[in-house]
Amino acid sequence: MSETLLAFKAGRAQRRPGTNFVDARPDKGAILLTNGDDGLLHFMWKNRTTGNVEEDLILFPSDASFVKIPQIGDGRVYVLKFSSSDQRHFFWMQDASSARDEEFAANLNGYLDDPDYTPQWGTSQRQSQASTSAAASTSAASNSQPQFQATQEQINQLAAMLGNAAGAGASAPPELSLTDILTPAVLGPLFNDHPELIPALFPYLPPDLPIPPSAEVLERIINSPQFRSALANFDQALRTGLLGNLVRGLGLPEEAGTGVVAFLRAIQEQADRERGDRMETD
């Protein structure tokens, strides 16, 4: 059975014949990197509207690279190129935010170079936090310089400008990540305060655990690199919008497989319905 190593939203693009211009195609898609049944690395492009895999390329270690083309448009266009041939396949990132484009590309290149690569997630957020800290340090160092003091009228004008910008469709903040939500700090107290949840999780836990598993055992699991990696992979799969069939098997609507927020909202709604049913039967 094939294993999905990496997945993220991306559309295809094409070069105009005889030029260096690249045009983005409007189809909604996703790039999937899988370890196929044949034991080879497959780079696939899947149409998110039809569910069909329209490109399936077999890649060999160190032969291909996924490179950003900053000269084109908004810088979200990438090319998959090969050292063994002149093939070029162009793609454009379709995630709502560009904050993780480089992270997706870096992990993809990691697998293209070494099929045993371990993906690294959260690097974009750490870099952003580092930039914020550096900016704060610069601000503190300049405290000796005269500081600008805005008048109340200027503050009101600025607030009005920001409100108008938001109403005109300002860019949305990056979508939440499951790895940011389901942290050990959140899950640990949940198991300690509600031990009745543990037996319900037992069928989904590794078979070599003590019977019944304890809150201490579950705490070791949720702190393990394997759990964090699996959670990150599931988060990325949710972002592709291709998990409709999977979530239906969990009793959730197909829309729950279109993103992290939709998935969490569907779980909350299902829990609310079950709680209401129990209250009616009591």
mmCIF file of C-alpha atoms in Angstrom:
data_model
loop_
_atom_site.group_PDB
_atom_site.id
_atom_site.type_symbol
_atom_site.label_atom_id
_atom_site.label_comp_id
_atom_site.label_asym_id
_atom_site.label_seq_id
_atom_site.Cartn_x
_atom_site.Cartn_y
_atom_site.Cartn_z
ATOM 1 C CA MET A 1 0.000 0.000 0.000
ATOM 2 C CA SER A 2 1.359 3.419 -0.980
ATOM 3 C CA GLU A 3 2.254 5.890 1.779
ATOM 4 C CA THR A 4 1.730 9.645 1.477
ATOM 5 C CA LEU A 5 4.866 11.413 2.669
ATOM 6 C CA LEU A 6 3.892 14.995 1.939
ATOM 7 C CA ALA A 7 0.896 16.886 0.572
ATOM 8 C CA PHE A 8 0.050 20.548 0.050
ATOM 9 C CA LYS A 9 -2.241 22.675 -2.119
ATOM 10 C CA ALA A 10 -0.783 23.734 -5.450
ATOM 11 C CA GLY A 11 -2.038 24.406 -8.949
ATOM 12 C CA ARG A 12 -0.283 23.828 -12.234
ATOM 13 C CA ALA A 13 1.240 26.490 -14.457
ATOM 14 C CA GLN A 14 2.568 26.428 -18.001
ATOM 15 C CA ARG A 15 5.200 28.315 -19.934
ATOM 16 C CA ARG A 16 4.109 30.245 -22.989
ATOM 17 C CA PRO A 17 5.746 28.693 -26.077
ATOM 18 C CA GLY A 18 8.930 30.497 -27.101
ATOM 19 C CA THR A 19 8.964 32.780 -24.043
ATOM 20 C CA ASN A 20 9.951 32.809 -20.375
ATOM 21 C CA PHE A 21 6.447 33.820 -19.266
ATOM 22 C CA VAL A 22 4.600 31.350 -17.037
ATOM 23 C CA ASP A 23 0.809 31.424 -16.682
ATOM 24 C CA ALA A 24 -1.026 29.914 -13.713
ATOM 25 C CA ARG A 25 -3.889 27.567 -14.541
ATOM 26 C CA PRO A 26 -7.076 28.032 -12.478
ATOM 27 C CA ASP A 27 -7.588 24.362 -11.506
ATOM 28 C CA LYS A 28 -7.553 23.656 -7.764
ATOM 29 C CA GLY A 29 -4.985 20.970 -7.041
ATOM 30 C CA ALA A 30 -2.548 19.407 -4.642
ATOM 31 C CA ILE A 31 0.963 18.051 -4.855
ATOM 32 C CA LEU A 32 1.358 14.636 -3.223
ATOM 33 C CA LEU A 33 4.637 12.869 -2.644
ATOM 34 C CA THR A 34 4.138 9.168 -2.015
ATOM 35 C CA ASN A 35 6.158 6.049 -1.433
ATOM 36 C CA GLY A 36 4.426 3.857 -4.012
ATOM 37 C CA ASP A 37 3.538 0.169 -3.957
ATOM 38 C CA ASP A 38 6.533 -0.333 -6.266
ATOM 39 C CA GLY A 39 8.879 1.060 -3.597
ATOM 40 C CA LEU A 40 9.625 4.160 -5.707
ATOM 41 C CA LEU A 41 9.070 7.812 -4.976
ATOM 42 C CA HIS A 42 6.053 9.266 -6.827
ATOM 43 C CA PHE A 43 5.451 12.985 -7.367
ATOM 44 C CA MET A 44 1.754 13.413 -8.167
ATOM 45 C CA TRP A 45 -0.530 16.290 -8.984
ATOM 46 C CA LYS A 46 -4.163 15.689 -8.035
ATOM 47 C CA ASN A 47 -7.147 17.733 -9.154
ATOM 48 C CA ARG A 48 -9.024 18.694 -5.988
ATOM 49 C CA THR A 49 -12.269 19.194 -7.884
ATOM 50 C CA THR A 50 -12.431 15.862 -9.706
ATOM 51 C CA GLY A 51 -10.229 13.829 -7.343
ATOM 52 C CA ASN A 52 -8.241 12.529 -10.325
ATOM 53 C CA VAL A 53 -4.446 12.177 -10.343
ATOM 54 C CA GLU A 54 -3.455 13.922 -13.568
ATOM 55 C CA GLU A 55 0.332 13.700 -13.198
ATOM 56 C CA ASP A 56 2.374 10.864 -11.718
ATOM 57 C CA LEU A 57 6.148 11.187 -11.997
ATOM 58 C CA ILE A 58 8.609 8.610 -10.673
ATOM 59 C CA LEU A 59 11.581 10.356 -9.079
ATOM 60 C CA PHE A 60 15.009 9.089 -8.177
ATOM 61 C CA PRO A 61 17.123 10.449 -5.294
ATOM 62 C CA SER A 62 18.991 13.690 -6.023
ATOM 63 C CA ASP A 63 17.676 13.863 -9.611
ATOM 64 C CA ALA A 64 14.948 16.490 -9.088
ATOM 65 C CA SER A 65 14.548 19.750 -7.184
ATOM 66 C CA PHE A 66 11.603 22.053 -6.446
ATOM 67 C CA VAL A 67 12.784 25.628 -6.926
ATOM 68 C CA LYS A 68 11.084 28.979 -6.382
ATOM 69 C CA ILE A 69 10.951 31.427 -9.315
ATOM 70 C CA PRO A 70 10.959 34.843 -7.581
ATOM 71 C CA GLN A 71 10.853 36.816 -10.844
ATOM 72 C CA ILE A 72 7.315 35.628 -11.631
ATOM 73 C CA GLY A 73 4.226 37.339 -10.230
ATOM 74 C CA ASP A 74 3.946 37.231 -6.456
ATOM 75 C CA GLY A 75 6.818 34.771 -6.031
ATOM 76 C CA ARG A 76 4.584 31.755 -5.363
ATOM 77 C CA VAL A 77 5.511 29.948 -8.581
ATOM 78 C CA TYR A 78 7.857 26.946 -8.366
ATOM 79 C CA VAL A 79 9.421 24.668 -10.945
ATOM 80 C CA LEU A 80 10.198 20.968 -10.619
ATOM 81 C CA LYS A 81 13.346 20.430 -12.642
ATOM 82 C CA PHE A 82 15.658 17.494 -13.249
ATOM 83 C CA SER A 83 19.411 17.121 -13.497
ATOM 84 C CA SER A 84 19.084 14.156 -15.879
ATOM 85 C CA SER A 85 16.849 15.903 -18.444
ATOM 86 C CA ASP A 86 15.447 19.236 -19.596
ATOM 87 C CA GLN A 87 11.969 18.521 -18.177
ATOM 88 C CA ARG A 88 10.293 21.410 -16.378
ATOM 89 C CA HIS A 89 6.987 21.234 -14.495
ATOM 90 C CA PHE A 90 5.587 24.492 -13.139
ATOM 91 C CA PHE A 91 3.294 24.888 -10.119
ATOM 92 C CA TRP A 92 1.852 27.720 -8.044
ATOM 93 C CA MET A 93 1.088 27.568 -4.341
ATOM 94 C CA GLN A 94 -2.633 27.652 -3.501
ATOM 95 C CA ASP A 95 -2.587 27.727 0.301
ATOM 96 C CA ALA A 96 -4.460 30.821 1.533
ATOM 97 C CA SER A 97 -1.295 32.155 3.151
ATOM 98 C CA SER A 98 2.209 32.207 1.686
ATOM 99 C CA ALA A 99 3.743 31.870 5.174
ATOM 100 C CA ARG A 100 4.518 28.164 4.747
ATOM 101 C CA ASP A 101 5.467 28.051 1.053
ATOM 102 C CA GLU A 102 9.179 27.785 1.780
ATOM 103 C CA GLU A 103 8.555 25.149 4.459
ATOM 104 C CA PHE A 104 6.614 22.953 2.014
ATOM 105 C CA ALA A 105 9.333 23.395 -0.608
ATOM 106 C CA ALA A 106 12.135 22.638 1.861
ATOM 107 C CA ASN A 107 10.479 19.408 3.033
ATOM 108 C CA LEU A 108 9.754 18.373 -0.548
ATOM 109 C CA ASN A 109 13.399 18.923 -1.508
ATOM 110 C CA GLY A 110 14.449 16.983 1.574
ATOM 111 C CA TYR A 111 12.532 13.929 0.334
ATOM 112 C CA LEU A 112 13.761 14.420 -3.255
ATOM 113 C CA ASP A 113 17.328 14.315 -1.972
ATOM 114 C CA ASP A 114 16.823 11.478 0.536
ATOM 115 C CA PRO A 115 13.681 9.257 0.627
ATOM 116 C CA ASP A 116 14.381 8.588 4.341
ATOM 117 C CA TYR A 117 14.231 12.291 5.140
ATOM 118 C CA THR A 118 12.286 13.375 8.254
ATOM 119 C CA PRO A 119 10.135 16.468 7.568
ATOM 120 C CA GLN A 120 10.670 19.550 9.681
ATOM 121 C CA TRP A 121 7.555 21.571 10.582
ATOM 122 C CA GLY A 122 7.186 24.864 12.384
ATOM 123 C CA THR A 123 10.378 26.412 11.005
ATOM 124 C CA SER A 124 8.464 29.295 9.396
ATOM 125 C CA GLN A 125 6.820 30.151 12.716
ATOM 126 C CA ARG A 126 10.143 30.039 14.565
ATOM 127 C CA GLN A 127 11.741 32.294 11.958
ATOM 128 C CA SER A 128 8.846 34.735 12.294
ATOM 129 C CA GLN A 129 9.226 34.730 16.084
ATOM 130 C CA ALA A 130 12.978 35.312 15.722
ATOM 131 C CA SER A 131 12.333 38.264 13.401
ATOM 132 C CA THR A 132 9.847 39.691 15.897
ATOM 133 C CA SER A 133 12.371 39.336 18.732
ATOM 134 C CA ALA A 134 15.053 41.023 16.641
ATOM 135 C CA ALA A 135 12.702 43.880 15.839
ATOM 136 C CA ALA A 136 11.879 44.261 19.541
ATOM 137 C CA SER A 137 15.579 44.381 20.410
ATOM 138 C CA THR A 138 16.176 47.048 17.767
ATOM 139 C CA SER A 139 13.280 49.062 19.149
ATOM 140 C CA ALA A 140 14.643 48.830 22.699
ATOM 141 C CA ALA A 141 18.092 49.902 21.561
ATOM 142 C CA SER A 142 16.668 53.028 19.954
ATOM 143 C CA ASN A 143 14.794 54.208 23.049
ATOM 144 C CA SER A 144 17.348 56.955 23.531
ATOM 145 C CA GLN A 145 16.157 58.615 20.308
ATOM 146 C CA PRO A 146 13.167 61.032 20.320
ATOM 147 C CA GLN A 147 9.923 59.086 20.001
ATOM 148 C CA PHE A 148 6.973 60.113 17.820
ATOM 149 C CA GLN A 149 3.781 60.791 19.800
ATOM 150 C CA ALA A 150 0.565 60.467 17.783
ATOM 151 C CA THR A 151 -2.346 62.747 18.526
ATOM 152 C CA GLN A 152 -5.802 61.317 19.250
ATOM 153 C CA GLU A 153 -7.011 62.605 15.880
ATOM 154 C CA GLN A 154 -4.214 60.734 14.074
ATOM 155 C CA ILE A 155 -5.015 57.562 15.992
ATOM 156 C CA ASN A 156 -8.678 57.860 14.991
ATOM 157 C CA GLN A 157 -7.703 58.366 11.346
ATOM 158 C CA LEU A 158 -5.449 55.312 11.444
ATOM 159 C CA ALA A 159 -8.219 53.183 13.006
ATOM 160 C CA ALA A 160 -10.614 54.267 10.259
ATOM 161 C CA MET A 161 -8.063 53.393 7.558
ATOM 162 C CA LEU A 162 -7.504 49.923 9.055
ATOM 163 C CA GLY A 163 -11.248 49.348 9.270
ATOM 164 C CA ASN A 164 -11.677 50.260 5.609
ATOM 165 C CA ALA A 165 -8.826 47.966 4.622
ATOM 166 C CA ALA A 166 -10.392 45.068 6.522
ATOM 167 C CA GLY A 167 -13.726 45.724 4.861
ATOM 168 C CA ALA A 168 -12.044 45.742 1.440
ATOM 169 C CA GLY A 169 -10.723 42.243 2.011
ATOM 170 C CA ALA A 170 -7.451 42.366 3.876
ATOM 171 C CA SER A 171 -5.464 39.149 3.794
ATOM 172 C CA ALA A 172 -6.644 36.491 6.234
ATOM 173 C CA PRO A 173 -4.337 35.280 9.038
ATOM 174 C CA PRO A 174 -2.644 31.889 8.557
ATOM 175 C CA GLU A 175 -4.861 28.923 9.315
ATOM 176 C CA LEU A 176 -4.406 27.187 12.646
ATOM 177 C CA SER A 177 -2.330 24.040 12.743
ATOM 178 C CA LEU A 178 -3.248 20.856 14.625
ATOM 179 C CA THR A 179 0.275 20.826 16.043
ATOM 180 C CA ASP A 180 -0.421 24.234 17.583
ATOM 181 C CA ILE A 181 -3.718 23.048 19.101
ATOM 182 C CA LEU A 182 -3.139 19.437 20.182
ATOM 183 C CA THR A 183 -0.040 20.113 22.252
ATOM 184 C CA PRO A 184 1.081 17.981 25.228
ATOM 185 C CA ALA A 185 0.174 20.935 27.480
ATOM 186 C CA VAL A 186 -3.430 20.707 26.238
ATOM 187 C CA LEU A 187 -3.827 16.923 25.975
ATOM 188 C CA GLY A 188 -2.045 15.949 29.217
ATOM 189 C CA PRO A 189 -4.480 17.627 31.648
ATOM 190 C CA LEU A 190 -7.386 16.344 29.547
ATOM 191 C CA PHE A 191 -6.461 12.717 30.247
ATOM 192 C CA ASN A 192 -5.671 13.406 33.906
ATOM 193 C CA ASP A 193 -8.948 15.233 34.549
ATOM 194 C CA HIS A 194 -11.100 12.840 32.487
ATOM 195 C CA PRO A 195 -9.707 9.288 32.878
ATOM 196 C CA GLU A 196 -12.968 7.925 31.420
ATOM 197 C CA LEU A 197 -11.663 9.012 27.987
ATOM 198 C CA ILE A 198 -8.747 6.572 28.097
ATOM 199 C CA PRO A 199 -10.721 3.320 27.447
ATOM 200 C CA ALA A 200 -12.345 4.955 24.399
ATOM 201 C CA LEU A 201 -8.882 5.604 22.933
ATOM 202 C CA PHE A 202 -7.594 2.088 23.619
ATOM 203 C CA PRO A 203 -8.584 0.544 20.218
ATOM 204 C CA TYR A 204 -6.536 3.199 18.403
ATOM 205 C CA LEU A 205 -3.350 2.853 20.449
ATOM 206 C CA PRO A 206 -0.287 0.677 19.688
ATOM 207 C CA PRO A 207 -0.950 -2.994 20.644
ATOM 208 C CA ASP A 208 2.096 -3.328 22.901
ATOM 209 C CA LEU A 209 0.856 -0.883 25.557
ATOM 210 C CA PRO A 210 -0.142 -1.938 29.095
ATOM 211 C CA ILE A 211 -3.774 -2.962 29.541
ATOM 212 C CA PRO A 212 -5.473 -0.723 30.409
ATOM 213 C CA PRO A 213 -3.193 2.187 29.443
ATOM 214 C CA SER A 214 -2.715 4.892 32.041
ATOM 215 C CA ALA A 215 -2.610 8.669 31.773
ATOM 216 C CA GLU A 216 1.183 8.453 32.265
ATOM 217 C CA VAL A 217 1.524 6.132 29.259
ATOM 218 C CA LEU A 218 -0.596 8.421 27.084
ATOM 219 C CA GLU A 219 1.502 11.379 28.181
ATOM 220 C CA ARG A 220 4.636 9.616 26.905
ATOM 221 C CA ILE A 221 2.873 8.950 23.590
ATOM 222 C CA ILE A 222 1.746 12.530 22.997
ATOM 223 C CA ASN A 223 5.263 13.777 23.811
ATOM 224 C CA SER A 224 6.918 11.331 21.416
ATOM 225 C CA PRO A 225 8.415 12.501 18.087
ATOM 226 C CA GLN A 226 6.387 9.801 16.302
ATOM 227 C CA PHE A 227 3.080 11.239 17.528
ATOM 228 C CA ARG A 228 4.070 14.814 16.682
ATOM 229 C CA SER A 229 5.193 13.743 13.199
ATOM 230 C CA ALA A 230 1.972 11.791 12.560
ATOM 231 C CA LEU A 231 -0.076 14.784 13.735
ATOM 232 C CA ALA A 232 1.845 17.104 11.406
ATOM 233 C CA ASN A 233 1.299 14.743 8.464
ATOM 234 C CA PHE A 234 -2.446 14.569 9.180
ATOM 235 C CA ASP A 235 -2.529 18.366 9.431
ATOM 236 C CA GLN A 236 -0.906 18.685 6.003
ATOM 237 C CA ALA A 237 -3.297 16.143 4.499
ATOM 238 C CA LEU A 238 -6.274 18.103 5.852
ATOM 239 C CA ARG A 239 -4.959 21.251 4.202
ATOM 240 C CA THR A 240 -5.059 19.605 0.766
ATOM 241 C CA GLY A 241 -8.843 19.205 1.027
ATOM 242 C CA LEU A 242 -8.601 15.599 -0.180
ATOM 243 C CA LEU A 243 -9.769 13.725 2.934
ATOM 244 C CA GLY A 244 -13.512 13.742 2.259
ATOM 245 C CA ASN A 245 -13.748 9.937 2.049
ATOM 246 C CA LEU A 246 -11.708 9.463 5.222
ATOM 247 C CA VAL A 247 -13.757 11.819 7.384
ATOM 248 C CA ARG A 248 -17.011 10.272 6.157
ATOM 249 C CA GLY A 249 -15.717 7.011 7.634
ATOM 250 C CA LEU A 250 -15.434 8.856 10.957
ATOM 251 C CA GLY A 251 -19.098 9.855 10.789
ATOM 252 C CA LEU A 252 -18.271 13.440 9.819
ATOM 253 C CA PRO A 253 -19.551 15.382 6.797
ATOM 254 C CA GLU A 254 -17.325 15.507 3.729
ATOM 255 C CA GLU A 255 -16.719 19.229 4.293
ATOM 256 C CA ALA A 256 -14.742 18.294 7.429
ATOM 257 C CA GLY A 257 -11.952 17.053 5.148
ATOM 258 C CA THR A 258 -11.429 20.434 3.509
ATOM 259 C CA GLY A 259 -9.267 22.041 6.190
ATOM 260 C CA VAL A 260 -8.177 22.116 9.812
ATOM 261 C CA VAL A 261 -10.824 24.599 10.992
ATOM 262 C CA ALA A 262 -13.604 22.722 9.149
ATOM 263 C CA PHE A 263 -12.425 19.444 10.711
ATOM 264 C CA LEU A 264 -12.408 20.819 14.260
ATOM 265 C CA ARG A 265 -15.761 22.533 13.757
ATOM 266 C CA ALA A 266 -17.345 19.270 12.543
ATOM 267 C CA ILE A 267 -16.021 17.392 15.584
ATOM 268 C CA GLN A 268 -17.448 20.069 17.897
ATOM 269 C CA GLU A 269 -20.831 19.911 16.173
ATOM 270 C CA GLN A 270 -20.856 16.105 16.393
ATOM 271 C CA ALA A 271 -20.046 16.266 20.120
ATOM 272 C CA ASP A 272 -22.812 18.841 20.671
ATOM 273 C CA ARG A 273 -25.339 16.600 18.903
ATOM 274 C CA GLU A 274 -24.335 13.539 20.932
ATOM 275 C CA ARG A 275 -24.559 15.548 24.141
ATOM 276 C CA GLY A 276 -28.036 16.714 23.182
ATOM 277 C CA ASP A 277 -29.125 13.137 22.410
ATOM 278 C CA ARG A 278 -27.927 11.945 25.826
ATOM 279 C CA MET A 279 -29.839 14.736 27.552
ATOM 280 C CA GLU A 280 -33.031 13.751 25.736
ATOM 281 C CA THR A 281 -32.744 10.108 26.818
ATOM 282 C CA ASP A 282 -31.935 10.911 30.450
#
